[in-house]
Amino acid sequence: MGILEKISEIEKEINRTQKNKATEYHLGLLKAKLAKYRAQLLEPSKKQEKGEGFDVLKSGDARVALIGFPSVGKSTLLSTLTHTESEAASYEFTTLTCIPGVIEYKDANIQLLDLPGIIEGASQGKGRGRQVIAVARTADLVLMMLDATKQDIQRQLLEKELESVGIRLNKRKPNIYFKVKKGGGLAFNATCPLSRVDEKLVQVILHEYKIFNAEVLFREDCTPDELIDVISDNRVYLPCMYVYNKIDQISIEEVDRIARQPNSVVVSCNMKLNLDYLLEVLWQYLSLIRVYTKKPGQPPDFDDCLILRKGVTVEHVCHSIHRTLAEQFKYALVWGTSTKYSPQRVGLQHIMHDEDVIQVVKK
Ligand SMILES: Nc1nc2c(ncn2[C@@H]2O[C@H](COP(=O)(O)OP(=O)(O)OP(=O)(O)O)[C@@H](O)[C@H]2O)c(=O)[nH]1
Ligand SMILES: [K+]
Ligand SMILES: [Mg+2]
C-alpha cells in the first residue's frame, strides 16, 4: 500500500475516532504516523523533479508568493502592481511557471512571485502543486488570492494544502524546548499547567519517532500537533494575507462582510479598487522598517535608505552598512521615535524604529 493510501487510511481513522480521554493516546499516535508519512511524501524525490521555471533567485527586501486557485486574478495583480507583465486570461492554468515582479513601495523593493494556480491535491503533486508550494515555503509572506464570488471553500482547501506540507500561516513556533539526548530516558517538564498533553502522551508520540531519550520542556499549553511540529522541525511559520479579488462582481454588503474577516483585504484588480490599502497592509505584515543614515555635519541622506526587519538593533544596521563597521563602532547618534531625546547616544543593542536616522561614530 503506497504512502498516499496510508495517509488517507490514517486520516479516515482519525476522523472516525471520537476524541475523548480514552482515545487521546491512540489519536496522538495516529497524528504522529500521519506527520511521518507526509514528511516522506515531501522528501525531494530521488529524481528531484526539475523545477524548470521555478528556480527564481530571491531578490529585494522581501519575497511575497501569490498562492491561489486558477483564474482568481494572480497574474492580473502582478501586472497591476509591478512593471512586469504576466499573461492573464479566463482559461485556467494560464501561468505555468514562476514569474517575478518587483513592487516598489516606501523605498523598498518587494519581490512578488506570480505562480501557477493550485488545485486540491496540489501537495500530493497534482498539477505543478509541489513546485508552487516549494516556492511558497521560501517566501516571507503568503498572499493567498481568492475569488470573492466563490464560497470560502477555496480558502479552506488552500489552507489544508499548505498545512499538509508544514506551512503554518499566521502562527508562531510553539514554545517547547526539545532536545534529543544520548541516554537518560525522557525528561519531561512544563513551566505552566498543561491541559492538552501529559507525560504518557508525549512518550507515545516520541516513541513513534523512535526517540527514547530526550529533554522536553513545555513553556506554554501546547497541543500534540504542536509537539509533532517541533519534533518534525521542518515547519515554516509565515504571515498570510487573504486577498479577495473580483469584488466588482458582488454586492456591497458581501464586500463589507468579507472585508471584516481577520487578515483579509478586498480588491478588484480589473477596476483597481482598494489596491493602495492592499499595499499598506502588505507593508505591515512584512514588518519592514526604513532607517536613514547621516554623516557628521551633513543632513540625513533621505535618498539612500536601509530596509530592515522590525526589531533590528544598531548592530544589524552596522552590518548592513558595512561588514566591518561594527568592530570600529564607538557609539551612534539616533534621531527618531526609538529615542527619548533627538539625537541620543546609543549602543549596538539599541532597537531601531521605522524612519529613524542614525549616525555611527567610529573609535
Ligand atoms: N471581474 C473581474 N475579473 C478579473 C479581476 N481580476 C482578474 N480578472 C479576470 O480573471 C481572469 C483570470 O485572471 P488571471 O490573472 O489570469 O488569473 P490567474 O490567477 O493568474 O490564473 P492562472 O494563471 O490560470 O492561475 C482573467 O480573465 C482576468 O481578466 C477582477 O478584479 N474582476
Ligand atoms: K487564468
Ligand atoms: Mg496567472
mmCIF file of C-alpha atoms and ligand atoms in Angstrom:
data_model
loop_
_atom_site.group_PDB
_atom_site.id
_atom_site.type_symbol
_atom_site.label_atom_id
_atom_site.label_comp_id
_atom_site.label_asym_id
_atom_site.label_seq_id
_atom_site.Cartn_x
_atom_site.Cartn_y
_atom_site.Cartn_z
ATOM 1 C CA MET A 1 0.000 0.000 0.000
ATOM 2 C CA GLY A 2 1.536 3.279 -1.131
ATOM 3 C CA ILE A 3 2.148 6.248 1.137
ATOM 4 C CA LEU A 4 -0.884 8.109 -0.247
ATOM 5 C CA GLU A 5 -3.199 5.225 0.671
ATOM 6 C CA LYS A 6 -1.650 5.005 4.142
ATOM 7 C CA ILE A 7 -2.183 8.749 4.624
ATOM 8 C CA SER A 8 -5.839 8.577 3.604
ATOM 9 C CA GLU A 9 -6.352 5.439 5.766
ATOM 10 C CA ILE A 10 -4.991 7.266 8.812
ATOM 11 C CA GLU A 11 -6.954 10.444 8.042
ATOM 12 C CA LYS A 12 -10.147 8.345 7.836
ATOM 13 C CA GLU A 13 -9.342 6.616 11.130
ATOM 14 C CA ILE A 14 -8.674 9.982 12.829
ATOM 15 C CA ASN A 15 -11.985 11.319 11.555
ATOM 16 C CA ARG A 16 -13.997 8.336 12.767
ATOM 17 C CA THR A 17 -12.323 8.189 16.209
ATOM 18 C CA GLN A 18 -14.274 10.376 18.578
ATOM 19 C CA LYS A 19 -11.999 12.473 20.802
ATOM 20 C CA ASN A 20 -12.074 11.594 24.500
ATOM 21 C CA LYS A 21 -9.734 10.695 27.325
ATOM 22 C CA ALA A 22 -9.623 7.032 26.305
ATOM 23 C CA THR A 23 -8.772 7.652 22.652
ATOM 24 C CA GLU A 24 -6.311 10.510 23.364
ATOM 25 C CA TYR A 25 -3.201 8.320 23.069
ATOM 26 C CA HIS A 26 -4.459 6.480 20.017
ATOM 27 C CA LEU A 27 -5.156 9.818 18.292
ATOM 28 C CA GLY A 28 -1.725 11.139 19.269
ATOM 29 C CA LEU A 29 -0.150 8.043 17.754
ATOM 30 C CA LEU A 30 -2.150 8.387 14.523
ATOM 31 C CA LYS A 31 -1.197 12.062 14.189
ATOM 32 C CA ALA A 32 2.473 11.227 14.595
ATOM 33 C CA LYS A 33 2.191 8.488 11.944
ATOM 34 C CA LEU A 34 0.399 10.938 9.610
ATOM 35 C CA ALA A 35 3.096 13.587 10.033
ATOM 36 C CA LYS A 36 5.791 10.994 9.357
ATOM 37 C CA TYR A 37 4.197 9.703 6.133
ATOM 38 C CA ARG A 38 3.577 13.243 4.924
ATOM 39 C CA ALA A 39 7.232 14.074 5.526
ATOM 40 C CA GLN A 40 8.216 11.029 3.456
ATOM 41 C CA LEU A 41 5.876 12.171 0.690
ATOM 42 C CA LEU A 42 7.526 15.543 0.571
ATOM 43 C CA GLU A 43 11.058 14.259 0.657
ATOM 44 C CA PRO A 44 12.666 15.527 -2.522
ATOM 45 C CA SER A 45 12.076 12.544 -4.806
ATOM 46 C CA LYS A 46 15.272 10.839 -5.969
ATOM 47 C CA LYS A 47 14.930 12.333 -9.431
ATOM 48 C CA GLN A 48 14.310 15.726 -7.719
ATOM 49 C CA GLU A 49 11.796 16.741 -10.380
ATOM 50 C CA LYS A 50 13.321 19.732 -12.134
ATOM 51 C CA GLY A 51 11.625 22.920 -11.053
ATOM 52 C CA GLU A 52 12.004 24.328 -14.562
ATOM 53 C CA GLY A 53 10.948 27.958 -14.431
ATOM 54 C CA PHE A 54 10.609 27.793 -10.656
ATOM 55 C CA ASP A 55 14.162 28.466 -9.530
ATOM 56 C CA VAL A 56 13.833 32.228 -9.242
ATOM 57 C CA LEU A 57 16.561 33.880 -7.166
ATOM 58 C CA LYS A 58 15.406 35.672 -4.051
ATOM 59 C CA SER A 59 15.993 39.400 -4.519
ATOM 60 C CA GLY A 60 14.925 42.692 -2.983
ATOM 61 C CA ASP A 61 13.958 43.359 0.601
ATOM 62 C CA ALA A 62 11.225 40.739 0.952
ATOM 63 C CA ARG A 63 9.534 37.989 -1.045
ATOM 64 C CA VAL A 64 5.763 37.517 -1.417
ATOM 65 C CA ALA A 65 4.306 34.386 -3.056
ATOM 66 C CA LEU A 66 0.929 34.588 -4.845
ATOM 67 C CA ILE A 67 -0.989 31.419 -3.965
ATOM 68 C CA GLY A 68 -4.484 30.679 -5.220
ATOM 69 C CA PHE A 69 -6.725 28.587 -7.419
ATOM 70 C CA PRO A 70 -6.518 29.064 -11.183
ATOM 71 C CA SER A 71 -8.070 32.228 -12.621
ATOM 72 C CA VAL A 72 -8.554 34.130 -9.369
ATOM 73 C CA GLY A 73 -6.518 37.034 -10.783
ATOM 74 C CA LYS A 74 -2.933 36.425 -9.578
ATOM 75 C CA SER A 75 -1.298 37.460 -12.865
ATOM 76 C CA THR A 76 -3.609 40.453 -13.193
ATOM 77 C CA LEU A 77 -2.481 41.584 -9.742
ATOM 78 C CA LEU A 78 1.222 41.174 -10.582
ATOM 79 C CA SER A 79 0.834 43.100 -13.841
ATOM 80 C CA THR A 80 -1.035 45.843 -11.980
ATOM 81 C CA LEU A 81 1.356 46.244 -9.041
ATOM 82 C CA THR A 82 4.676 45.780 -10.851
ATOM 83 C CA HIS A 83 6.296 46.714 -14.168
ATOM 84 C CA THR A 84 6.303 43.045 -15.157
ATOM 85 C CA GLU A 85 3.594 41.776 -17.484
ATOM 86 C CA SER A 86 2.311 38.303 -16.656
ATOM 87 C CA GLU A 87 -0.259 36.940 -19.086
ATOM 88 C CA ALA A 88 -3.839 36.902 -17.779
ATOM 89 C CA ALA A 89 -6.723 35.031 -19.414
ATOM 90 C CA SER A 90 -10.033 33.474 -18.481
ATOM 91 C CA TYR A 91 -8.897 29.894 -19.116
ATOM 92 C CA GLU A 92 -7.323 28.010 -16.200
ATOM 93 C CA PHE A 93 -3.566 27.441 -15.863
ATOM 94 C CA THR A 94 -2.616 30.439 -17.969
ATOM 95 C CA THR A 95 0.528 30.786 -15.885
ATOM 96 C CA LEU A 96 2.777 27.697 -15.935
ATOM 97 C CA THR A 97 5.985 28.950 -14.331
ATOM 98 C CA CYS A 98 7.101 31.324 -11.589
ATOM 99 C CA ILE A 99 7.097 34.930 -12.820
ATOM 100 C CA PRO A 100 8.807 37.512 -10.560
ATOM 101 C CA GLY A 101 7.864 41.165 -10.421
ATOM 102 C CA VAL A 102 9.015 43.975 -8.111
ATOM 103 C CA ILE A 103 6.673 46.148 -6.062
ATOM 104 C CA GLU A 104 8.417 49.459 -5.329
ATOM 105 C CA TYR A 105 6.853 50.753 -2.125
ATOM 106 C CA LYS A 106 8.119 53.157 0.577
ATOM 107 C CA ASP A 107 11.698 52.923 -0.701
ATOM 108 C CA ALA A 108 11.549 49.104 -0.541
ATOM 109 C CA ASN A 109 11.759 46.563 -3.363
ATOM 110 C CA ILE A 110 9.314 43.759 -2.625
ATOM 111 C CA GLN A 111 9.665 40.723 -4.872
ATOM 112 C CA LEU A 112 6.193 39.467 -5.868
ATOM 113 C CA LEU A 113 6.064 35.965 -7.387
ATOM 114 C CA ASP A 114 3.247 35.052 -9.750
ATOM 115 C CA LEU A 115 2.715 31.285 -9.731
ATOM 116 C CA PRO A 116 0.511 28.716 -11.454
ATOM 117 C CA GLY A 117 -2.873 28.204 -9.819
ATOM 118 C CA ILE A 118 -3.000 25.274 -7.403
ATOM 119 C CA ILE A 119 -5.860 22.833 -7.023
ATOM 120 C CA GLU A 120 -6.933 20.318 -4.421
ATOM 121 C CA GLY A 121 -4.284 17.634 -4.082
ATOM 122 C CA ALA A 122 -1.512 20.080 -5.009
ATOM 123 C CA SER A 123 0.599 18.926 -2.094
ATOM 124 C CA GLN A 124 0.341 15.357 -3.410
ATOM 125 C CA GLY A 125 1.852 16.600 -6.651
ATOM 126 C CA LYS A 126 -1.269 17.366 -8.727
ATOM 127 C CA GLY A 127 -0.507 19.937 -11.439
ATOM 128 C CA ARG A 128 2.561 21.999 -10.606
ATOM 129 C CA GLY A 129 1.397 21.938 -6.989
ATOM 130 C CA ARG A 130 4.591 20.612 -5.488
ATOM 131 C CA GLN A 131 6.821 23.251 -7.113
ATOM 132 C CA VAL A 132 4.378 26.061 -6.290
ATOM 133 C CA ILE A 133 4.265 25.046 -2.645
ATOM 134 C CA ALA A 134 8.054 24.675 -2.529
ATOM 135 C CA VAL A 135 8.328 28.312 -3.663
ATOM 136 C CA ALA A 136 5.755 29.391 -1.058
ATOM 137 C CA ARG A 137 7.989 27.917 1.651
ATOM 138 C CA THR A 138 10.802 30.293 0.620
ATOM 139 C CA ALA A 139 8.614 33.403 0.874
ATOM 140 C CA ASP A 140 8.431 35.951 3.708
ATOM 141 C CA LEU A 141 4.675 36.246 3.241
ATOM 142 C CA VAL A 142 1.948 34.242 1.502
ATOM 143 C CA LEU A 143 -0.565 36.371 -0.409
ATOM 144 C CA MET A 144 -3.473 33.959 -0.740
ATOM 145 C CA MET A 145 -5.664 35.190 -3.565
ATOM 146 C CA LEU A 146 -9.325 34.155 -3.534
ATOM 147 C CA ASP A 147 -12.251 34.742 -5.854
ATOM 148 C CA ALA A 148 -14.740 36.823 -3.861
ATOM 149 C CA THR A 149 -17.591 35.405 -5.960
ATOM 150 C CA LYS A 150 -16.858 31.869 -4.738
ATOM 151 C CA GLN A 151 -17.711 30.493 -1.278
ATOM 152 C CA ASP A 152 -14.962 30.168 1.309
ATOM 153 C CA ILE A 153 -14.363 26.545 0.338
ATOM 154 C CA GLN A 154 -11.335 27.666 -1.715
ATOM 155 C CA ARG A 155 -9.718 29.199 1.370
ATOM 156 C CA GLN A 156 -10.192 26.063 3.495
ATOM 157 C CA LEU A 157 -8.814 23.814 0.733
ATOM 158 C CA LEU A 158 -5.751 26.030 0.211
ATOM 159 C CA GLU A 159 -5.089 26.253 3.950
ATOM 160 C CA LYS A 160 -5.301 22.447 4.165
ATOM 161 C CA GLU A 161 -2.877 22.026 1.240
ATOM 162 C CA LEU A 162 -0.330 24.393 2.774
ATOM 163 C CA GLU A 163 -0.853 22.989 6.263
ATOM 164 C CA SER A 164 -0.212 19.460 4.973
ATOM 165 C CA VAL A 165 3.246 20.449 3.737
ATOM 166 C CA GLY A 166 4.278 22.022 7.010
ATOM 167 C CA ILE A 167 3.453 25.652 6.326
ATOM 168 C CA ARG A 168 1.874 27.334 9.383
ATOM 169 C CA LEU A 169 0.029 30.522 8.430
ATOM 170 C CA ASN A 170 -0.213 33.462 10.876
ATOM 171 C CA LYS A 171 1.127 31.292 13.702
ATOM 172 C CA ARG A 172 4.358 31.363 15.644
ATOM 173 C CA LYS A 173 6.643 28.482 16.566
ATOM 174 C CA PRO A 174 5.302 26.579 19.631
ATOM 175 C CA ASN A 175 7.256 27.464 22.768
ATOM 176 C CA ILE A 176 8.533 23.961 23.533
ATOM 177 C CA TYR A 177 12.199 23.213 24.290
ATOM 178 C CA PHE A 178 13.024 19.833 22.735
ATOM 179 C CA LYS A 179 16.405 18.128 22.631
ATOM 180 C CA VAL A 180 17.204 14.515 21.753
ATOM 181 C CA LYS A 181 19.718 13.039 24.231
ATOM 182 C CA LYS A 182 22.152 10.120 24.084
ATOM 183 C CA GLY A 183 20.596 8.480 27.176
ATOM 184 C CA GLY A 184 18.700 9.154 30.352
ATOM 185 C CA GLY A 185 15.209 8.411 29.067
ATOM 186 C CA LEU A 186 12.538 11.108 28.776
ATOM 187 C CA ALA A 187 12.924 14.262 30.907
ATOM 188 C CA PHE A 188 9.507 15.898 30.615
ATOM 189 C CA ASN A 189 8.720 19.215 32.316
ATOM 190 C CA ALA A 190 6.427 22.218 31.989
ATOM 191 C CA THR A 191 6.627 25.786 33.236
ATOM 192 C CA CYS A 192 2.820 26.155 33.109
ATOM 193 C CA PRO A 193 -0.232 23.923 33.696
ATOM 194 C CA LEU A 194 -0.906 21.609 30.714
ATOM 195 C CA SER A 195 -4.404 20.667 29.597
ATOM 196 C CA ARG A 196 -3.723 19.033 26.225
ATOM 197 C CA VAL A 197 -0.865 16.635 26.802
ATOM 198 C CA ASP A 198 0.606 14.621 29.652
ATOM 199 C CA GLU A 199 3.881 12.718 30.027
ATOM 200 C CA LYS A 200 2.446 9.441 28.696
ATOM 201 C CA LEU A 201 1.126 11.063 25.503
ATOM 202 C CA VAL A 202 4.470 12.812 24.952
ATOM 203 C CA GLN A 203 6.166 9.436 25.367
ATOM 204 C CA VAL A 204 3.806 7.722 22.890
ATOM 205 C CA ILE A 205 4.475 10.394 20.277
ATOM 206 C CA LEU A 206 8.258 10.338 20.778
ATOM 207 C CA HIS A 207 8.303 6.523 20.547
ATOM 208 C CA GLU A 208 6.605 6.801 17.163
ATOM 209 C CA TYR A 209 9.679 8.763 16.100
ATOM 210 C CA LYS A 210 11.946 6.125 17.710
ATOM 211 C CA ILE A 211 13.069 8.756 20.250
ATOM 212 C CA PHE A 212 13.582 7.287 23.736
ATOM 213 C CA ASN A 213 15.974 9.799 25.267
ATOM 214 C CA ALA A 214 15.029 13.448 25.130
ATOM 215 C CA GLU A 215 14.548 16.596 27.160
ATOM 216 C CA VAL A 216 11.101 18.156 26.629
ATOM 217 C CA LEU A 217 10.067 21.419 28.307
ATOM 218 C CA PHE A 218 6.629 22.903 27.610
ATOM 219 C CA ARG A 219 6.642 26.643 28.218
ATOM 220 C CA GLU A 220 3.010 27.002 27.096
ATOM 221 C CA ASP A 221 -0.058 24.730 26.982
ATOM 222 C CA CYS A 222 0.655 23.217 23.540
ATOM 223 C CA THR A 223 -1.295 20.562 21.648
ATOM 224 C CA PRO A 224 0.025 17.153 20.459
ATOM 225 C CA ASP A 225 0.121 18.595 16.908
ATOM 226 C CA GLU A 226 2.358 21.412 18.082
ATOM 227 C CA LEU A 227 4.718 18.911 19.732
ATOM 228 C CA ILE A 228 4.813 16.971 16.452
ATOM 229 C CA ASP A 229 5.652 20.213 14.640
ATOM 230 C CA VAL A 230 8.565 20.818 16.993
ATOM 231 C CA ILE A 231 9.853 17.232 16.568
ATOM 232 C CA SER A 232 9.493 17.364 12.769
ATOM 233 C CA ASP A 233 11.431 20.666 12.839
ATOM 234 C CA ASN A 234 10.677 21.359 9.191
ATOM 235 C CA ARG A 235 7.757 23.757 9.587
ATOM 236 C CA VAL A 236 7.766 27.265 8.205
ATOM 237 C CA TYR A 237 5.815 29.947 10.039
ATOM 238 C CA LEU A 238 4.595 32.581 7.578
ATOM 239 C CA PRO A 239 2.322 35.607 7.746
ATOM 240 C CA CYS A 240 -0.561 35.258 5.309
ATOM 241 C CA MET A 241 -2.937 37.817 3.826
ATOM 242 C CA TYR A 242 -6.222 36.673 2.290
ATOM 243 C CA VAL A 243 -6.870 38.880 -0.747
ATOM 244 C CA TYR A 244 -10.423 38.539 -2.111
ATOM 245 C CA ASN A 245 -10.420 39.685 -5.747
ATOM 246 C CA LYS A 246 -13.242 40.472 -8.260
ATOM 247 C CA ILE A 247 -15.331 42.416 -5.723
ATOM 248 C CA ASP A 248 -16.795 44.240 -8.740
ATOM 249 C CA GLN A 249 -18.945 41.115 -9.154
ATOM 250 C CA ILE A 250 -20.535 41.027 -5.686
ATOM 251 C CA SER A 251 -22.823 43.224 -3.545
ATOM 252 C CA ILE A 252 -21.599 45.966 -1.239
ATOM 253 C CA GLU A 253 -22.967 44.044 1.746
ATOM 254 C CA GLU A 254 -20.984 40.942 0.740
ATOM 255 C CA VAL A 255 -17.851 43.064 0.218
ATOM 256 C CA ASP A 256 -18.323 44.530 3.688
ATOM 257 C CA ARG A 257 -18.792 41.090 5.291
ATOM 258 C CA ILE A 258 -15.636 39.697 3.682
ATOM 259 C CA ALA A 259 -13.575 42.816 4.469
ATOM 260 C CA ARG A 260 -14.319 42.399 8.188
ATOM 261 C CA GLN A 261 -12.753 38.924 8.308
ATOM 262 C CA PRO A 262 -9.316 38.779 10.000
ATOM 263 C CA ASN A 263 -6.218 39.084 7.780
ATOM 264 C CA SER A 264 -8.482 39.818 4.791
ATOM 265 C CA VAL A 265 -8.367 42.534 2.110
ATOM 266 C CA VAL A 266 -10.979 43.003 -0.636
ATOM 267 C CA VAL A 267 -9.869 44.256 -4.069
ATOM 268 C CA SER A 268 -10.738 44.390 -7.720
ATOM 269 C CA CYS A 269 -7.628 44.184 -9.907
ATOM 270 C CA ASN A 270 -9.533 44.922 -13.077
ATOM 271 C CA MET A 271 -11.110 48.042 -11.633
ATOM 272 C CA LYS A 272 -8.074 48.932 -9.471
ATOM 273 C CA LEU A 273 -10.228 49.082 -6.314
ATOM 274 C CA ASN A 274 -8.522 49.144 -2.890
ATOM 275 C CA LEU A 275 -5.046 48.301 -4.187
ATOM 276 C CA ASP A 276 -3.412 51.099 -2.159
ATOM 277 C CA TYR A 277 -4.837 49.618 1.031
ATOM 278 C CA LEU A 278 -3.583 46.194 -0.069
ATOM 279 C CA LEU A 279 -0.039 47.623 -0.281
ATOM 280 C CA GLU A 280 -0.381 49.297 3.123
ATOM 281 C CA VAL A 281 -1.445 46.026 4.774
ATOM 282 C CA LEU A 282 1.302 44.143 2.894
ATOM 283 C CA TRP A 283 3.873 46.576 4.340
ATOM 284 C CA GLN A 284 2.557 45.993 7.858
ATOM 285 C CA TYR A 285 2.539 42.199 7.524
ATOM 286 C CA LEU A 286 6.096 42.178 6.168
ATOM 287 C CA SER A 287 7.183 44.114 9.295
ATOM 288 C CA LEU A 288 9.728 46.195 7.413
ATOM 289 C CA ILE A 289 11.242 49.469 8.636
ATOM 290 C CA ARG A 290 13.230 52.241 6.906
ATOM 291 C CA VAL A 291 16.451 53.534 8.500
ATOM 292 C CA TYR A 292 18.276 56.596 7.108
ATOM 293 C CA THR A 293 21.992 57.225 7.583
ATOM 294 C CA LYS A 294 23.714 60.531 8.274
ATOM 295 C CA LYS A 295 27.340 61.615 8.139
ATOM 296 C CA PRO A 296 28.801 64.018 10.751
ATOM 297 C CA GLY A 297 27.997 67.618 9.832
ATOM 298 C CA GLN A 298 25.725 66.626 6.957
ATOM 299 C CA PRO A 299 21.902 66.324 6.737
ATOM 300 C CA PRO A 300 20.418 62.788 6.679
ATOM 301 C CA ASP A 301 20.626 61.094 3.290
ATOM 302 C CA PHE A 302 16.915 60.501 2.605
ATOM 303 C CA ASP A 303 17.651 59.118 -0.838
ATOM 304 C CA ASP A 304 19.651 56.196 0.429
ATOM 305 C CA CYS A 305 17.520 54.290 2.904
ATOM 306 C CA LEU A 306 18.112 50.903 4.510
ATOM 307 C CA ILE A 307 15.155 48.484 4.552
ATOM 308 C CA LEU A 308 15.355 46.223 7.572
ATOM 309 C CA ARG A 309 13.101 43.947 9.655
ATOM 310 C CA LYS A 310 11.152 45.381 12.590
ATOM 311 C CA GLY A 311 13.089 44.877 15.825
ATOM 312 C CA VAL A 312 16.611 45.166 14.363
ATOM 313 C CA THR A 313 19.412 46.547 16.539
ATOM 314 C CA VAL A 314 22.070 49.142 15.763
ATOM 315 C CA GLU A 315 24.432 46.183 15.259
ATOM 316 C CA HIS A 316 22.245 44.903 12.365
ATOM 317 C CA VAL A 317 22.293 48.410 10.888
ATOM 318 C CA CYS A 318 26.119 48.497 11.069
ATOM 319 C CA HIS A 319 26.351 45.124 9.282
ATOM 320 C CA SER A 320 24.001 46.308 6.541
ATOM 321 C CA ILE A 321 26.096 49.461 6.030
ATOM 322 C CA HIS A 322 29.470 47.707 6.001
ATOM 323 C CA ARG A 323 30.528 44.368 7.414
ATOM 324 C CA THR A 324 33.498 45.791 9.393
ATOM 325 C CA LEU A 325 31.646 48.817 10.806
ATOM 326 C CA ALA A 326 30.503 47.018 13.965
ATOM 327 C CA GLU A 327 34.126 46.393 15.042
ATOM 328 C CA GLN A 328 35.045 50.082 14.651
ATOM 329 C CA PHE A 329 31.832 51.105 16.412
ATOM 330 C CA LYS A 330 32.286 53.583 19.317
ATOM 331 C CA TYR A 331 28.703 54.791 19.655
ATOM 332 C CA ALA A 332 25.843 56.011 17.456
ATOM 333 C CA LEU A 333 23.601 59.046 17.486
ATOM 334 C CA VAL A 334 19.957 58.298 16.709
ATOM 335 C CA TRP A 335 17.125 60.698 15.844
ATOM 336 C CA GLY A 336 13.561 59.425 15.722
ATOM 337 C CA THR A 337 10.839 57.605 17.638
ATOM 338 C CA SER A 338 13.152 54.980 19.168
ATOM 339 C CA THR A 339 14.899 57.569 21.407
ATOM 340 C CA LYS A 340 13.695 59.938 24.132
ATOM 341 C CA TYR A 341 15.996 62.705 23.013
ATOM 342 C CA SER A 342 16.942 63.505 19.400
ATOM 343 C CA PRO A 343 19.723 62.865 18.974
ATOM 344 C CA GLN A 344 20.536 60.323 21.672
ATOM 345 C CA ARG A 345 23.772 58.345 22.107
ATOM 346 C CA VAL A 346 23.052 54.602 21.789
ATOM 347 C CA GLY A 347 24.994 51.315 21.827
ATOM 348 C CA LEU A 348 24.972 48.324 19.474
ATOM 349 C CA GLN A 349 21.916 46.676 21.092
ATOM 350 C CA HIS A 350 19.595 49.669 20.703
ATOM 351 C CA ILE A 351 16.408 48.704 18.804
ATOM 352 C CA MET A 352 15.673 50.884 15.764
ATOM 353 C CA HIS A 353 12.227 52.170 14.684
ATOM 354 C CA ASP A 354 10.760 52.989 11.269
ATOM 355 C CA GLU A 355 12.202 56.220 9.781
ATOM 356 C CA ASP A 356 14.944 56.580 12.441
ATOM 357 C CA VAL A 357 18.103 58.449 11.385
ATOM 358 C CA ILE A 358 21.444 57.060 12.538
ATOM 359 C CA GLN A 359 24.963 58.496 12.599
ATOM 360 C CA VAL A 360 27.642 55.948 13.525
ATOM 361 C CA VAL A 361 30.734 57.286 15.370
ATOM 362 C CA LYS A 362 33.876 55.150 14.976
ATOM 363 C CA LYS A 363 36.601 54.570 17.557
HETATM 364 N N1 LIG B 1 -14.380 40.738 -12.888
HETATM 365 C C1 LIG B 1 -13.060 40.667 -12.619
HETATM 366 N N2 LIG B 1 -12.278 39.817 -13.338
HETATM 367 C C2 LIG B 1 -10.958 39.808 -13.013
HETATM 368 C C3 LIG B 1 -10.401 40.596 -11.997
HETATM 369 N N3 LIG B 1 -9.061 40.341 -11.928
HETATM 370 C C4 LIG B 1 -8.805 39.408 -12.877
HETATM 371 N N4 LIG B 1 -9.945 39.094 -13.538
HETATM 372 C C5 LIG B 1 -10.094 38.160 -14.663
HETATM 373 O O1 LIG B 1 -9.947 36.853 -14.188
HETATM 374 C C6 LIG B 1 -9.360 36.038 -15.215
HETATM 375 C C7 LIG B 1 -8.155 35.312 -14.662
HETATM 376 O O2 LIG B 1 -7.146 36.259 -14.418
HETATM 377 P P1 LIG B 1 -5.634 35.785 -14.267
HETATM 378 O O3 LIG B 1 -4.871 36.965 -13.829
HETATM 379 O O4 LIG B 1 -5.195 35.064 -15.486
HETATM 380 O O5 LIG B 1 -5.782 34.740 -13.079
HETATM 381 P P2 LIG B 1 -4.629 33.778 -12.521
HETATM 382 O O6 LIG B 1 -4.934 33.544 -11.097
HETATM 383 O O7 LIG B 1 -3.300 34.338 -12.842
HETATM 384 O O8 LIG B 1 -4.890 32.456 -13.370
HETATM 385 P P3 LIG B 1 -3.905 31.212 -13.584
HETATM 386 O O9 LIG B 1 -2.593 31.768 -14.064
HETATM 387 O O10 LIG B 1 -4.591 30.428 -14.642
HETATM 388 O O11 LIG B 1 -3.795 30.507 -12.274
HETATM 389 C C8 LIG B 1 -8.988 36.975 -16.345
HETATM 390 O O12 LIG B 1 -9.983 36.916 -17.354
HETATM 391 C C9 LIG B 1 -8.998 38.333 -15.692
HETATM 392 O O13 LIG B 1 -9.335 39.374 -16.586
HETATM 393 C C10 LIG B 1 -11.271 41.484 -11.274
HETATM 394 O O14 LIG B 1 -10.888 42.242 -10.389
HETATM 395 N N5 LIG B 1 -12.580 41.463 -11.632
HETATM 396 K K K B 2 -6.215 32.323 -15.879
HETATM 397 MG MG MG B 3 -1.722 33.542 -13.832
#
